[in-house]
Tab-separated table of C-alpha atoms and ligand atoms in Angstrom:
chain	number	residue	atom	x	y	z
A	1	MET	CA	-137.629	-129.778	158.707
A	2	SER	CA	-134.177	-131.116	158.029
A	3	ALA	CA	-131.088	-129.383	159.364
A	4	LYS	CA	-128.356	-128.024	157.140
A	5	ILE	CA	-124.998	-129.608	157.851
A	6	ILE	CA	-121.996	-127.542	158.904
A	7	ASP	CA	-119.208	-129.419	157.141
A	8	GLY	CA	-116.061	-129.314	159.288
A	9	ASN	CA	-113.967	-130.969	156.587
A	10	ALA	CA	-114.858	-128.364	153.947
A	11	LEU	CA	-114.338	-125.420	156.304
A	12	SER	CA	-111.056	-126.938	157.503
A	13	ALA	CA	-109.796	-127.308	153.952
A	14	GLN	CA	-110.478	-123.631	153.303
A	15	LEU	CA	-108.821	-122.484	156.546
A	16	ARG	CA	-105.836	-124.799	156.046
A	17	GLY	CA	-105.295	-123.194	152.646
A	18	GLU	CA	-104.911	-119.850	154.433
A	19	VAL	CA	-102.589	-121.464	157.020
A	20	ALA	CA	-100.361	-122.841	154.242
A	21	GLN	CA	-100.111	-119.377	152.637
A	22	ARG	CA	-99.176	-117.707	155.921
A	23	ALA	CA	-96.668	-120.492	156.695
A	24	ALA	CA	-95.064	-120.040	153.266
A	25	ALA	CA	-94.804	-116.265	153.774
A	26	LEU	CA	-93.090	-116.751	157.151
A	27	THR	CA	-90.774	-119.432	155.747
A	28	ALA	CA	-89.773	-117.141	152.880
A	29	LYS	CA	-88.575	-114.635	155.473
A	30	GLY	CA	-86.591	-117.301	157.349
A	31	HIS	CA	-89.196	-117.818	160.073
A	32	GLN	CA	-90.775	-121.193	159.327
A	33	PRO	CA	-93.420	-121.822	162.017
A	34	GLY	CA	-92.697	-124.797	164.268
A	35	LEU	CA	-94.842	-126.930	166.578
A	36	ALA	CA	-93.635	-129.449	169.162
A	37	VAL	CA	-96.078	-132.150	170.264
A	38	ILE	CA	-95.329	-134.223	173.352
A	39	LEU	CA	-97.097	-137.506	174.026
A	40	VAL	CA	-96.500	-139.414	177.256
A	41	GLY	CA	-97.843	-142.967	177.379
A	42	ASP	CA	-99.533	-145.137	174.783
A	43	SER	CA	-103.233	-144.225	174.806
A	44	GLN	CA	-104.649	-145.295	171.448
A	45	ALA	CA	-106.881	-142.240	171.134
A	46	SER	CA	-104.036	-139.840	171.979
A	47	GLN	CA	-101.762	-141.566	169.434
A	48	VAL	CA	-104.324	-140.910	166.700
A	49	TYR	CA	-104.810	-137.271	167.773
A	50	VAL	CA	-101.078	-136.461	167.855
A	51	ARG	CA	-100.469	-138.228	164.534
A	52	ASN	CA	-103.177	-136.079	162.929
A	53	LYS	CA	-101.753	-132.905	164.494
A	54	VAL	CA	-98.283	-133.631	163.086
A	55	LYS	CA	-99.761	-134.600	159.701
A	56	GLY	CA	-101.659	-131.284	159.656
A	57	CYS	CA	-98.359	-129.465	160.143
A	58	GLN	CA	-96.550	-131.433	157.452
A	59	GLU	CA	-99.295	-130.835	154.894
A	60	ASN	CA	-99.302	-127.081	155.454
A	61	GLY	CA	-95.649	-126.081	155.656
A	62	ILE	CA	-95.294	-126.034	159.459
A	63	TYR	CA	-92.153	-127.629	160.909
A	64	SER	CA	-93.108	-130.186	163.562
A	65	VAL	CA	-91.482	-132.479	166.061
A	66	LEU	CA	-93.268	-135.314	167.817
A	67	GLU	CA	-91.690	-136.408	171.086
A	68	LYS	CA	-93.080	-139.694	172.409
A	69	TYR	CA	-92.218	-140.895	175.878
A	70	ASP	CA	-92.937	-143.962	177.929
A	71	ALA	CA	-95.708	-143.682	180.538
A	72	SER	CA	-93.033	-144.089	183.221
A	73	MET	CA	-91.451	-140.704	182.356
A	74	SER	CA	-91.081	-138.612	185.509
A	75	GLU	CA	-92.670	-135.220	185.998
A	76	ALA	CA	-89.197	-133.664	186.353
A	77	GLU	CA	-88.095	-135.140	183.008
A	78	LEU	CA	-91.210	-133.797	181.287
A	79	LEU	CA	-90.730	-130.342	182.837
A	80	ALA	CA	-87.133	-130.365	181.573
A	81	ARG	CA	-88.330	-131.135	178.020
A	82	VAL	CA	-90.868	-128.313	178.175
A	83	GLU	CA	-88.176	-125.925	179.387
A	84	ALA	CA	-85.863	-126.944	176.530
A	85	LEU	CA	-88.648	-126.310	173.987
A	86	ASN	CA	-89.463	-122.958	175.622
A	87	ASN	CA	-85.872	-121.974	174.777
A	88	ASP	CA	-85.810	-123.470	171.261
A	89	PRO	CA	-86.174	-120.662	168.677
A	90	LYS	CA	-87.367	-123.101	165.976
A	91	ILE	CA	-90.416	-123.944	168.107
A	92	ASN	CA	-93.300	-121.445	168.246
A	93	GLY	CA	-95.926	-123.751	169.731
A	94	ILE	CA	-95.738	-126.452	172.407
A	95	LEU	CA	-98.554	-128.938	172.906
A	96	VAL	CA	-98.500	-131.548	175.650
A	97	GLN	CA	-101.223	-134.058	174.827
A	98	LEU	CA	-103.698	-134.657	177.649
A	99	PRO	CA	-104.456	-136.714	179.616
A	100	LEU	CA	-101.061	-137.293	181.238
A	101	PRO	CA	-100.286	-140.339	183.414
A	102	PRO	CA	-101.647	-139.895	186.958
A	103	HIS	CA	-98.199	-139.440	188.579
A	104	ILE	CA	-97.674	-136.240	186.554
A	105	ASP	CA	-99.423	-133.022	187.625
A	106	ALA	CA	-100.944	-131.756	184.373
A	107	ASN	CA	-101.520	-128.246	185.764
A	108	LYS	CA	-97.860	-127.954	186.705
A	109	VAL	CA	-96.796	-129.020	183.211
A	110	ILE	CA	-99.198	-126.611	181.498
A	111	GLU	CA	-97.982	-123.725	183.676
A	112	ALA	CA	-94.394	-124.594	182.678
A	113	ILE	CA	-95.123	-123.918	178.999
A	114	ALA	CA	-94.160	-120.373	177.989
A	115	ALA	CA	-97.496	-118.532	177.645
A	116	GLU	CA	-96.481	-117.196	174.207
A	117	LYS	CA	-95.946	-120.800	172.980
A	118	ASP	CA	-99.109	-122.216	174.607
A	119	VAL	CA	-101.001	-122.883	171.362
A	120	ASP	CA	-103.613	-124.937	173.266
A	121	GLY	CA	-104.492	-121.793	175.244
A	122	PHE	CA	-104.578	-123.808	178.480
A	123	HIS	CA	-101.986	-121.838	180.488
A	124	ILE	CA	-103.516	-120.031	183.444
A	125	SER	CA	-102.440	-116.646	182.074
A	126	ASN	CA	-104.039	-117.444	178.704
A	127	ALA	CA	-107.227	-118.558	180.465
A	128	GLY	CA	-107.177	-115.243	182.359
A	129	LEU	CA	-106.569	-113.228	179.194
A	130	LEU	CA	-109.490	-114.997	177.511
A	131	MET	CA	-111.756	-114.347	180.483
A	132	THR	CA	-110.899	-110.651	180.520
A	133	GLY	CA	-111.513	-110.270	176.789
A	134	GLN	CA	-107.878	-110.022	175.682
A	135	PRO	CA	-107.241	-113.506	174.270
A	136	LEU	CA	-103.714	-114.394	173.154
A	137	PHE	CA	-104.586	-117.977	172.111
A	138	ARG	CA	-108.161	-119.232	171.939
A	139	PRO	CA	-108.394	-122.936	172.883
A	140	CYS	CA	-108.611	-124.860	169.614
A	141	THR	CA	-111.953	-126.650	169.877
A	142	PRO	CA	-114.031	-123.658	171.029
A	143	TYR	CA	-112.193	-121.457	168.503
A	144	GLY	CA	-113.190	-123.943	165.786
A	145	VAL	CA	-116.812	-123.842	166.931
A	146	MET	CA	-116.811	-120.026	166.653
A	147	LYS	CA	-115.412	-120.345	163.092
A	148	MET	CA	-118.236	-122.768	162.261
A	149	LEU	CA	-120.834	-120.244	163.475
A	150	GLU	CA	-119.042	-117.534	161.476
A	151	SER	CA	-119.087	-119.752	158.367
A	152	ILE	CA	-122.905	-119.772	158.372
A	153	ASN	CA	-123.024	-116.053	159.233
A	154	TYR	CA	-124.897	-116.890	162.408
A	155	PRO	CA	-125.906	-113.765	164.371
A	156	VAL	CA	-124.363	-114.772	167.716
A	157	ARG	CA	-124.849	-111.290	169.164
A	158	GLY	CA	-128.043	-111.351	171.218
A	159	ALA	CA	-128.577	-115.091	170.704
A	160	THR	CA	-129.247	-117.511	173.541
A	161	ALA	CA	-126.521	-120.154	173.853
A	162	VAL	CA	-126.280	-123.223	176.059
A	163	VAL	CA	-122.948	-124.963	176.510
A	164	VAL	CA	-123.298	-128.490	177.869
A	165	GLY	CA	-119.988	-129.383	179.516
A	166	ALA	CA	-117.716	-127.274	181.697
A	167	SER	CA	-114.196	-128.583	181.052
A	168	ASN	CA	-111.175	-126.280	180.915
A	169	ILE	CA	-110.484	-127.552	177.379
A	170	VAL	CA	-113.899	-126.947	175.817
A	171	GLY	CA	-116.903	-125.924	177.934
A	172	LYS	CA	-115.498	-123.023	179.940
A	173	PRO	CA	-113.530	-121.342	177.118
A	174	GLN	CA	-116.479	-121.964	174.759
A	175	ALA	CA	-118.767	-120.079	177.112
A	176	MET	CA	-116.287	-117.179	177.279
A	177	LEU	CA	-115.969	-116.935	173.488
A	178	LEU	CA	-119.757	-116.991	173.029
A	179	LEU	CA	-120.189	-114.398	175.776
A	180	GLN	CA	-117.618	-112.133	174.138
A	181	ALA	CA	-119.441	-112.509	170.841
A	182	GLY	CA	-122.553	-111.137	172.538
A	183	ALA	CA	-124.535	-114.296	173.306
A	184	THR	CA	-126.490	-114.868	176.505
A	185	VAL	CA	-124.756	-117.963	177.806
A	186	THR	CA	-125.803	-120.756	180.152
A	187	ILE	CA	-123.214	-123.362	181.159
A	188	CYS	CA	-124.696	-126.779	181.953
A	189	ASN	CA	-122.909	-130.020	182.705
A	190	SER	CA	-123.544	-133.747	182.733
A	191	LYS	CA	-125.214	-133.451	186.153
A	192	THR	CA	-127.588	-130.593	185.303
A	193	ARG	CA	-131.118	-131.383	186.441
A	194	ASP	CA	-133.614	-131.193	183.563
A	195	LEU	CA	-131.034	-130.335	180.906
A	196	GLY	CA	-133.799	-130.028	178.296
A	197	HIS	CA	-135.331	-127.139	180.222
A	198	HIS	CA	-132.187	-125.148	179.410
A	199	THR	CA	-131.394	-126.429	175.910
A	200	ARG	CA	-134.970	-126.016	174.613
A	201	ASP	CA	-134.637	-122.281	175.059
A	202	ALA	CA	-131.345	-122.021	173.146
A	203	ASP	CA	-130.630	-120.696	169.668
A	204	ILE	CA	-127.179	-122.322	169.879
A	205	VAL	CA	-126.420	-125.584	171.719
A	206	VAL	CA	-122.792	-126.721	172.039
A	207	VAL	CA	-122.461	-130.206	173.518
A	208	ALA	CA	-119.164	-131.432	174.988
A	209	THR	CA	-119.719	-134.004	177.712
A	210	GLY	CA	-118.459	-137.305	176.301
A	211	LYS	CA	-121.887	-138.831	177.009
A	212	ARG	CA	-123.637	-140.402	174.041
A	213	ASN	CA	-127.193	-139.162	173.359
A	214	ILE	CA	-127.133	-136.667	176.227
A	215	VAL	CA	-128.979	-134.300	173.876
A	216	THR	CA	-132.008	-135.696	172.075
A	217	ALA	CA	-134.405	-134.197	169.509
A	218	ASP	CA	-137.038	-133.245	172.104
A	219	MET	CA	-134.439	-131.076	173.874
A	220	VAL	CA	-133.767	-128.825	170.882
A	221	LYS	CA	-135.699	-125.767	169.724
A	222	PRO	CA	-136.840	-126.018	166.083
A	223	GLY	CA	-134.290	-124.222	163.893
A	224	ALA	CA	-131.531	-124.109	166.532
A	225	VAL	CA	-127.837	-124.603	165.745
A	226	VAL	CA	-126.571	-127.826	167.337
A	227	ILE	CA	-122.799	-128.259	167.597
A	228	ASP	CA	-121.587	-131.652	168.741
A	229	VAL	CA	-118.072	-131.788	170.213
A	230	GLY	CA	-118.503	-135.364	171.498
A	231	MET	CA	-116.420	-138.251	170.249
A	232	ASN	CA	-117.787	-141.638	171.327
A	233	ARG	CA	-118.364	-145.134	169.946
A	234	ASP	CA	-121.860	-146.532	169.537
A	235	ASP	CA	-122.804	-150.169	170.301
A	236	ALA	CA	-121.632	-151.196	166.827
A	237	GLY	CA	-118.255	-149.509	167.420
A	238	LYS	CA	-119.044	-146.648	165.036
A	239	LEU	CA	-117.845	-143.122	165.841
A	240	CYS	CA	-120.634	-140.919	167.208
A	241	GLY	CA	-121.055	-137.696	169.152
A	242	ASP	CA	-123.007	-136.607	172.228
A	243	VAL	CA	-126.150	-135.753	170.250
A	244	ASP	CA	-128.787	-138.252	169.085
A	245	TYR	CA	-127.981	-137.213	165.530
A	246	ALA	CA	-130.648	-138.388	163.060
A	247	PRO	CA	-133.785	-137.380	165.032
A	248	THR	CA	-132.152	-134.117	166.187
A	249	ALA	CA	-131.284	-133.246	162.585
A	250	GLU	CA	-135.045	-133.319	161.876
A	251	VAL	CA	-135.604	-130.516	164.394
A	252	ALA	CA	-132.444	-128.360	164.257
A	253	GLY	CA	-131.768	-125.679	161.669
A	254	TRP	CA	-128.049	-126.462	161.516
A	255	ILE	CA	-126.101	-129.417	162.890
A	256	THR	CA	-122.524	-130.716	162.903
A	257	PRO	CA	-121.962	-134.403	162.107
A	258	VAL	CA	-119.582	-136.792	163.899
A	259	PRO	CA	-117.230	-137.560	162.252
A	260	GLY	CA	-116.612	-134.623	159.893
A	261	GLY	CA	-117.784	-131.792	162.146
A	262	VAL	CA	-115.864	-130.257	165.010
A	263	GLY	CA	-113.062	-132.886	164.952
A	264	PRO	CA	-111.131	-131.615	161.924
A	265	MET	CA	-111.686	-128.016	163.079
A	266	THR	CA	-109.796	-128.608	166.333
A	267	ILE	CA	-106.608	-129.527	164.492
A	268	THR	CA	-107.089	-126.729	161.981
A	269	MET	CA	-107.308	-124.154	164.770
A	270	LEU	CA	-104.157	-125.592	166.348
A	271	LEU	CA	-102.407	-124.855	163.044
A	272	VAL	CA	-103.898	-121.332	163.036
A	273	ASN	CA	-102.675	-120.740	166.610
A	274	THR	CA	-99.200	-121.978	165.663
A	275	ILE	CA	-99.120	-119.521	162.752
A	276	GLU	CA	-100.274	-116.712	165.058
A	277	ALA	CA	-97.491	-117.599	167.534
A	278	ALA	CA	-94.906	-117.640	164.728
A	279	GLU	CA	-96.099	-114.310	163.294
A	280	ARG	CA	-95.859	-112.716	166.750
A	281	ALA	CA	-92.370	-114.168	167.273
A	282	ALA	CA	-91.257	-112.910	163.849
A	283	HIS	CA	-92.756	-109.424	164.079
A	284	GLY	CA	-92.511	-108.804	167.787
B	301	LIG	N1	-106.682	-133.888	174.804
B	301	LIG	C1	-107.931	-133.784	174.277
B	301	LIG	N2	-108.059	-132.610	173.627
B	301	LIG	C2	-106.871	-131.973	173.745
B	301	LIG	C3	-106.391	-130.722	173.258
B	301	LIG	O1	-107.086	-129.939	172.605
B	301	LIG	N3	-105.112	-130.434	173.558
B	301	LIG	C4	-104.309	-131.263	174.304
B	301	LIG	N4	-103.080	-130.881	174.559
B	301	LIG	N5	-104.733	-132.426	174.759
B	301	LIG	C5	-106.005	-132.773	174.474
């Protein structure tokens, strides 16, 4: 058996078309959506991510500002910038790219973002709203994964799902979204003993650990949906995920490639969240 591919680029293109239409409708009423992206430091990976986020805005009619600061920026200076953006009516979404330099308390910065502009969905009140089934913003990567499952009409209700990875950015919110959609969810992590024991039982496996080949073909149930959130480099320097792709694709029913899977969806869902924030701000 050979898995069908869930094409994140194709699904993104379709969703971005809808984003552009909603952005144009808001702009026509004098409420162009706006996103502010803050990058502190010069991490190569973060530079690429923020550039793509801003490009996504520009291509779809969302106003964007990119604020880049030296790694020596103080926590107080960053908090002051967040506060200024909280009060800027042109800005509907604020994203502070993580990780931050070690002298800055990331939790403190995230809590400083106005919850109604927290398009990452990382603020403690947004995490609480998600957990209690009243999400305001769904964190972008797990939201994108849910859209991918929706795109193949996957019956999540009643399905068995294993999330490998328990970060605040992906694993934990992913588990909440799957649970709310009616799945029976197990959360594993990179230290789980006998990971395959859990994943082999799953109809849906979402992998987000940052560990290459942590999921291999023998750990996947024939026909399962395998969603790979990982973003690593192989020995040849080529981009790869957390799943041993080619052999696993022989066993799975559906699989997401890296690149071209979850990656583009994350940015697309950031654009969707920014539109949602702008629509709320415009309509009350
Ligand atoms: N770093 C890695 N992923 C993310 C994300 O989704 N949002 C932010 N702000 N930083 C990140």
